[in-house]
Coordinates of C-alpha atoms and ligand atoms in Angstrom, one line a residue:
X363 CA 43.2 15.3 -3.8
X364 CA 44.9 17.5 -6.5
X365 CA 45.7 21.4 -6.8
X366 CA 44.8 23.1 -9.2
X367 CA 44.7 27.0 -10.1
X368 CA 40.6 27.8 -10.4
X369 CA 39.4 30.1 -12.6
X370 CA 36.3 32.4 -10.7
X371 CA 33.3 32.6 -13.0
X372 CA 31.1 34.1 -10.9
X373 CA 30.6 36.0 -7.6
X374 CA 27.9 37.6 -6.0
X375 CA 26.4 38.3 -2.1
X376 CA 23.7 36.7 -0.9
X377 CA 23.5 37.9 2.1
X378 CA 25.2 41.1 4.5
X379 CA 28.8 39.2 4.4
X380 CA 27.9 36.1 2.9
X381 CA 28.8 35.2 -0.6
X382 CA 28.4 32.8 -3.3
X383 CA 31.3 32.0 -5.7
X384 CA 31.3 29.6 -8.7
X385 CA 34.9 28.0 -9.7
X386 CA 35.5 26.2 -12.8
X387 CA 38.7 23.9 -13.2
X388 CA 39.6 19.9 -13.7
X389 CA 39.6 20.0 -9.7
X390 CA 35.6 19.4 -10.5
X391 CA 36.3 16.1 -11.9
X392 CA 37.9 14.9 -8.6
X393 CA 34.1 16.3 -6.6
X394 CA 31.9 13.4 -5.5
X395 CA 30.8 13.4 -1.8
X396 CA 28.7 16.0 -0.6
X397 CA 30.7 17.7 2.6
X398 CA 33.7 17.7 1.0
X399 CA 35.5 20.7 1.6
X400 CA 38.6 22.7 -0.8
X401 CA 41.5 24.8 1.1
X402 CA 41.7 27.6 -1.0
X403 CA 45.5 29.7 -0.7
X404 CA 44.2 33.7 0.0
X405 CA 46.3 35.4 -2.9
X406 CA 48.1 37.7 -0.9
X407 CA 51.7 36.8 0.3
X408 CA 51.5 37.2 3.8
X409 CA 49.0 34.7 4.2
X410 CA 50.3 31.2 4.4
X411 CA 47.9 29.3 4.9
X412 CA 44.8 28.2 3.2
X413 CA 41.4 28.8 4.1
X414 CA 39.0 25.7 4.5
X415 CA 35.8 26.3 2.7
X416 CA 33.0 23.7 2.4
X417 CA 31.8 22.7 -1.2
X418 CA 28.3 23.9 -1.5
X419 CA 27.4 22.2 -5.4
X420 CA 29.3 19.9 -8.1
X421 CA 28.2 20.4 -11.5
X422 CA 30.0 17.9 -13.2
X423 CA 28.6 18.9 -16.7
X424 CA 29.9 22.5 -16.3
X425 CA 32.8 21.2 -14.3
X426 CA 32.0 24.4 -12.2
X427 CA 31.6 24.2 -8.1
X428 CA 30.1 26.6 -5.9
X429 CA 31.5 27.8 -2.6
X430 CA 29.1 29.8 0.2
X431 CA 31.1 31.4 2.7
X432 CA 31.0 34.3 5.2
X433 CA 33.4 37.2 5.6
X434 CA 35.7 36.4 9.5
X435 CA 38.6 38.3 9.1
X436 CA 41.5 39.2 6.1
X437 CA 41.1 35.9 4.4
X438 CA 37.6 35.7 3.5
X439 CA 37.4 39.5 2.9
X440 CA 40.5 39.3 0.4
X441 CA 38.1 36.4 -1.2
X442 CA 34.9 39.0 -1.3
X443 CA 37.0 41.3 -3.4
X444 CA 38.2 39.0 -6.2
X445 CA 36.0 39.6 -9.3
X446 CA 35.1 37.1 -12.6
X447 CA 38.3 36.2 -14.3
X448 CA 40.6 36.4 -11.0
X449 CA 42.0 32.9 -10.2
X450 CA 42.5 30.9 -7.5
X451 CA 44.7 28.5 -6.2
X452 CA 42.7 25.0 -4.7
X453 CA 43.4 21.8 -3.3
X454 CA 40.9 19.5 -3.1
X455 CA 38.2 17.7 -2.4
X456 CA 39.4 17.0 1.4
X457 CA 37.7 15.3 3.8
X458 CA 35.6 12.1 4.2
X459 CA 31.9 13.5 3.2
X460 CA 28.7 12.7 4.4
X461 CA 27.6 9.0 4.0
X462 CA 24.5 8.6 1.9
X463 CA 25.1 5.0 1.2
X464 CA 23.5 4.1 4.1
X465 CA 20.1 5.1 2.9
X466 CA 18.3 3.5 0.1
X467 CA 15.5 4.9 -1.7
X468 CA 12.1 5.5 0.6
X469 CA 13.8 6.4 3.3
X470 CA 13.8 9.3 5.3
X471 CA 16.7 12.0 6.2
X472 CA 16.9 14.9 8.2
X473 CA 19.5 17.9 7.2
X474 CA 20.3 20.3 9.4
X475 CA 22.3 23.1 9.0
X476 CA 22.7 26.1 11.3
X477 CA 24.0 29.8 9.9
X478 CA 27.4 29.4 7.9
X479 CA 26.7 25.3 8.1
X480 CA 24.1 25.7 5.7
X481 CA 26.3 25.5 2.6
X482 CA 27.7 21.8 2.1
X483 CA 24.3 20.4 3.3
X484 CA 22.6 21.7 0.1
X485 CA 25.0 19.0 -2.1
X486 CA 24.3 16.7 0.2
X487 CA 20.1 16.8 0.0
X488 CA 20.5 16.9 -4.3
X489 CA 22.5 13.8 -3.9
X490 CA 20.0 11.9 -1.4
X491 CA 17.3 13.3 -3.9
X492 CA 18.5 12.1 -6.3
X493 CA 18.8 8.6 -4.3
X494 CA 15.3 8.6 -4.2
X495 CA 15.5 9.9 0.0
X496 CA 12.7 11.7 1.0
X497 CA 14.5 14.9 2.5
X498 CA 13.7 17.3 5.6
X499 CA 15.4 20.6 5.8
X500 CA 15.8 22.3 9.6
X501 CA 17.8 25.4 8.9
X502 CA 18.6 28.0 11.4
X503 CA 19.7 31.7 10.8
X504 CA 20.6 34.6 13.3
X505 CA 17.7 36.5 11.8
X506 CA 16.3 37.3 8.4
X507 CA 18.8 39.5 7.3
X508 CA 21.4 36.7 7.0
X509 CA 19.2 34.0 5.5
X510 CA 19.8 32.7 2.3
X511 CA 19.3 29.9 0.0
X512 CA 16.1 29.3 1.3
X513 CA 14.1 28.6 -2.5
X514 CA 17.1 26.1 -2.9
X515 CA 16.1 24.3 -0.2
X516 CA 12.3 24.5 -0.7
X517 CA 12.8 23.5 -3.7
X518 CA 14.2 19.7 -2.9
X519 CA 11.8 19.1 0.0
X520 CA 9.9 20.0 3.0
X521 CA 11.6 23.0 4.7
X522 CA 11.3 24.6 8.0
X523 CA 13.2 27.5 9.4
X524 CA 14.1 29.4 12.8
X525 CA 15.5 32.1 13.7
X526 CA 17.5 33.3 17.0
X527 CA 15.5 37.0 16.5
X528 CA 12.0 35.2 15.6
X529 CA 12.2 37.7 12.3
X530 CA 11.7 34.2 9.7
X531 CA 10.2 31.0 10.8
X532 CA 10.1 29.7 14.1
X533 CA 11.9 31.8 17.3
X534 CA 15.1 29.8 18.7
X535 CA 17.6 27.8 17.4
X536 CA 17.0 24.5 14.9
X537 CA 16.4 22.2 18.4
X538 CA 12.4 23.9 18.9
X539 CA 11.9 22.1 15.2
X540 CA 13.2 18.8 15.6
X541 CA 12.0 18.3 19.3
X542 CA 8.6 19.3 17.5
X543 CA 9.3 16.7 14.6
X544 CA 10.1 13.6 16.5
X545 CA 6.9 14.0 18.0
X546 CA 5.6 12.6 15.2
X547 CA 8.1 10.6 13.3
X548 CA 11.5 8.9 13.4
X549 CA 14.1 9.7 10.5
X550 CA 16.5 7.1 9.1
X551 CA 19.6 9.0 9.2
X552 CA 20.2 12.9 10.2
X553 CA 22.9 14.7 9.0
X554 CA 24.2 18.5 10.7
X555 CA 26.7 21.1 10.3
X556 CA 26.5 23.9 12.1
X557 CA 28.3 25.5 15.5
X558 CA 28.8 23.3 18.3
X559 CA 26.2 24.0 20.7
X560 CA 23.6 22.7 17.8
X561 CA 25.7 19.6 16.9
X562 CA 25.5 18.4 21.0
X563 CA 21.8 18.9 20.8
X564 CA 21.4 17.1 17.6
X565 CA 23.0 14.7 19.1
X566 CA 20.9 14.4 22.0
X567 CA 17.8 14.4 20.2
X568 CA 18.9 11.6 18.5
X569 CA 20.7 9.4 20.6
X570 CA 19.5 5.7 20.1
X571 CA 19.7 6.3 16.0
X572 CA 22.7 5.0 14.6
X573 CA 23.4 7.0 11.4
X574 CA 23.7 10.8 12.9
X575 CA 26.5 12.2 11.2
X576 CA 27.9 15.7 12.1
X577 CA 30.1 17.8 10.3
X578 CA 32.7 19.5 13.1
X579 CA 34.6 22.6 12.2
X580 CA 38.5 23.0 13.3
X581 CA 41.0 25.4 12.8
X582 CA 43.3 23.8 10.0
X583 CA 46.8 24.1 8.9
X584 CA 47.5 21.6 6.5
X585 CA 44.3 20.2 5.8
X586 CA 45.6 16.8 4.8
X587 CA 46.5 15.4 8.2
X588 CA 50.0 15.9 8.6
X589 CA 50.0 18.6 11.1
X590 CA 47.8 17.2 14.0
X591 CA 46.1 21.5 14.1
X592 CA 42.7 20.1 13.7
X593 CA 42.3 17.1 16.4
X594 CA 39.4 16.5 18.1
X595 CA 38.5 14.1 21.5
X596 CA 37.0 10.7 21.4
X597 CA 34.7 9.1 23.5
X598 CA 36.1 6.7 26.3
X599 CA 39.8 7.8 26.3
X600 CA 40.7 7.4 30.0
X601 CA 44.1 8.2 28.7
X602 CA 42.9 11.9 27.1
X603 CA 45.4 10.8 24.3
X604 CA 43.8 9.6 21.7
X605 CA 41.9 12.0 19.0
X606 CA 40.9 12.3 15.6
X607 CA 41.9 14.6 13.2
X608 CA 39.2 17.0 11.5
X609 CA 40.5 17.5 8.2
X610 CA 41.3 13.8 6.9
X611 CA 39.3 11.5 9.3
X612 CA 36.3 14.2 9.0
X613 CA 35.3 16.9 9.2
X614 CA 32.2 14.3 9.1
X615 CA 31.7 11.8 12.3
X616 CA 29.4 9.9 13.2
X617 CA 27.7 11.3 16.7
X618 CA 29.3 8.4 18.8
X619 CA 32.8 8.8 17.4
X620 CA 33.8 12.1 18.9
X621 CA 33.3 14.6 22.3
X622 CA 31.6 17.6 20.9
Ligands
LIG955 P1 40.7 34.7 10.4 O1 40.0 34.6 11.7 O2 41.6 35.9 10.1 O3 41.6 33.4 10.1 C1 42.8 33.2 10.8 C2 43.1 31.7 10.7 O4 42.2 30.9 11.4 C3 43.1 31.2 9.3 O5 44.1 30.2 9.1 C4 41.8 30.5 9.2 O6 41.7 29.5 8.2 C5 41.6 30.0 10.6 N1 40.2 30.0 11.0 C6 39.4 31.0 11.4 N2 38.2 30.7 11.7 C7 38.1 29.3 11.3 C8 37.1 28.4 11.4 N3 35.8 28.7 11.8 N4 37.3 27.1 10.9 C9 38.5 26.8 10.5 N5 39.6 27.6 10.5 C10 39.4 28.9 10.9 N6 33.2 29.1 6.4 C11 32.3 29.5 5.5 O7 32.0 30.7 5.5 N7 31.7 28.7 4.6 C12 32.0 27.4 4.5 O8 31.4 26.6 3.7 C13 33.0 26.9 5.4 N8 33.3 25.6 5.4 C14 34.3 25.1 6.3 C15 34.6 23.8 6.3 C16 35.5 23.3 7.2 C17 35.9 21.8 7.1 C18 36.2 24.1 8.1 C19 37.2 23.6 9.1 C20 35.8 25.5 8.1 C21 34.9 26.0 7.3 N9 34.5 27.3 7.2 C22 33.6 27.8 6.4 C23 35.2 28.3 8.2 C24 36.3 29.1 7.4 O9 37.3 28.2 7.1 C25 36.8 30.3 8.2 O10 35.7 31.2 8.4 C26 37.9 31.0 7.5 O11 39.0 30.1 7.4 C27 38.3 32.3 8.2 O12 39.4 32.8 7.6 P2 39.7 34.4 7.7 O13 41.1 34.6 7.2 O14 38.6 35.2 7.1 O15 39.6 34.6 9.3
LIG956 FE1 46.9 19.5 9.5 FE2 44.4 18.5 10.1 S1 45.0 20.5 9.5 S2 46.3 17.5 10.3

């Protein structure tokens, strides 16, 4: 992990509040694992702490990375203001990453990603690609409006979508898709990031497999595990005291390790 001042070299919006910014910066050098995320400082004094953003793509050659992120509250909007040439201050990578290494190539993985949980999983389906992983994309939106990145994603493999409003793909949340999908076949691994409600039911749908790992989102502080801000519940804890912490044991568990 290092921190480094970023240089923006592009920024545009994809969709209403979301955004796509490109950094460039040594920081690249440090990128490997997809799900990674940076904590980027909002340039604007009265905001002390950093904003945890997932990395979307690492181009190594460029040394540039792309963030996709959504406009909550000052932070994010101060971010959707900054223009090409405006820096930033970053630390990162953080965080564990998804685990691709337990896949080989001819195997099959599912990526989930629901709304703003879409971004890091697009890193994570180059690199299985690229690992020879035959890839399936279940990606869920609010509605049409919002979707984006959906030619990325076609791009690397099969691709199916849903929407909450019906107004792209199939009505209802990701969980219509993969019930429909395991009808018919059994993934190696799956991997998920979206809100919480579609992390439990991924991990329902896919209880007796091993390898389901799901990205959790925390509030943060620190982001490199000296505050305790970000803990999240284990399974079998009669105590209720033991936890894990989001931003240096995660944000990526595997299904069985934590209490959703
Ligand atoms: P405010 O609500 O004003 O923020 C107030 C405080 O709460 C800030 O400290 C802020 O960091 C914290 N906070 C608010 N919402 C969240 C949240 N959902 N998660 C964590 N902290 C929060 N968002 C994206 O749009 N794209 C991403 O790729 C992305 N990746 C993330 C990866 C991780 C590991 C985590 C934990 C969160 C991620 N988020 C992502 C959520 C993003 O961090 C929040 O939307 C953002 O911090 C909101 O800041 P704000 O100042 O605009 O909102
Ligand atoms: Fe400080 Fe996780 S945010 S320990």
């Amino acid at each position: 992990m290092k921190q480094e001042i970023m240089t923006i070299i592009s920024q545009h919006q994809l969709a209403p509040r979301i955004f796509q910014m490109t950094l460039t910066g040594d920081l690249v050098n440090e990128m490997e694992k997809p799900g990674q995320f940076i904590h980027i400082k909002v340039p604007r004094a009265d905001m002390l702490l950093r904003r945890p953003i997932s990395i979307n793509q690492i181009n190594k050659e460029s040394k540039t990375c792309t963030i996709i992120y959504r406009t909550e509250g000052d932070g994010t909007k101060v971010f959707s203001e900054l223009k090409t040439g405006d820096s930033l201050d970053v630390m990162g990578p953080l965080g564990n990453g998804f685990d691709v290494d337990c896949l080989s190539a001819g195997q099959k993985a599912y990526v989930i990603g629901g709304g703003i949980g879409i971004p890091p999983m697009y890193e994570l389906s180059k690199q299985l690609k690229q690992k020879g992983i035959e890839v399936v994309h279940f990606l869920g939106y609010a509605s049409k409006e919002v979707a984006y990145f959906q030619d990325e994603f076609i791009a690397l493999g099969d691709t199916r979508f849903a929407t909450d409003d019906g107004s792209f793909g199939v009505e209802g949340n990701v969980g219509n898709l993969l019930l429909e999908a395991v009808k018919n076949e059994q993934p190696d691994a799956v991997y998920a990031c979206g809100a919480n409600g579609m992390l439990k039911m991924v991990a329902q749908v896919f209880s007796d497999n091993p390898n389901v790992f799901l990205s959790l989102e925390q509030r943060m502080a620190c982001g490199m595990g000296a505050c305790y801000a970000c803990v999240c519940h284990v399974p079998d804890d009669e105590t209720g005291t033991k936890s894990v912490k989001v931003c240096d044991e995660g944000p990526i568990f595997r299904a069985s390790e934590v209490v959703l």
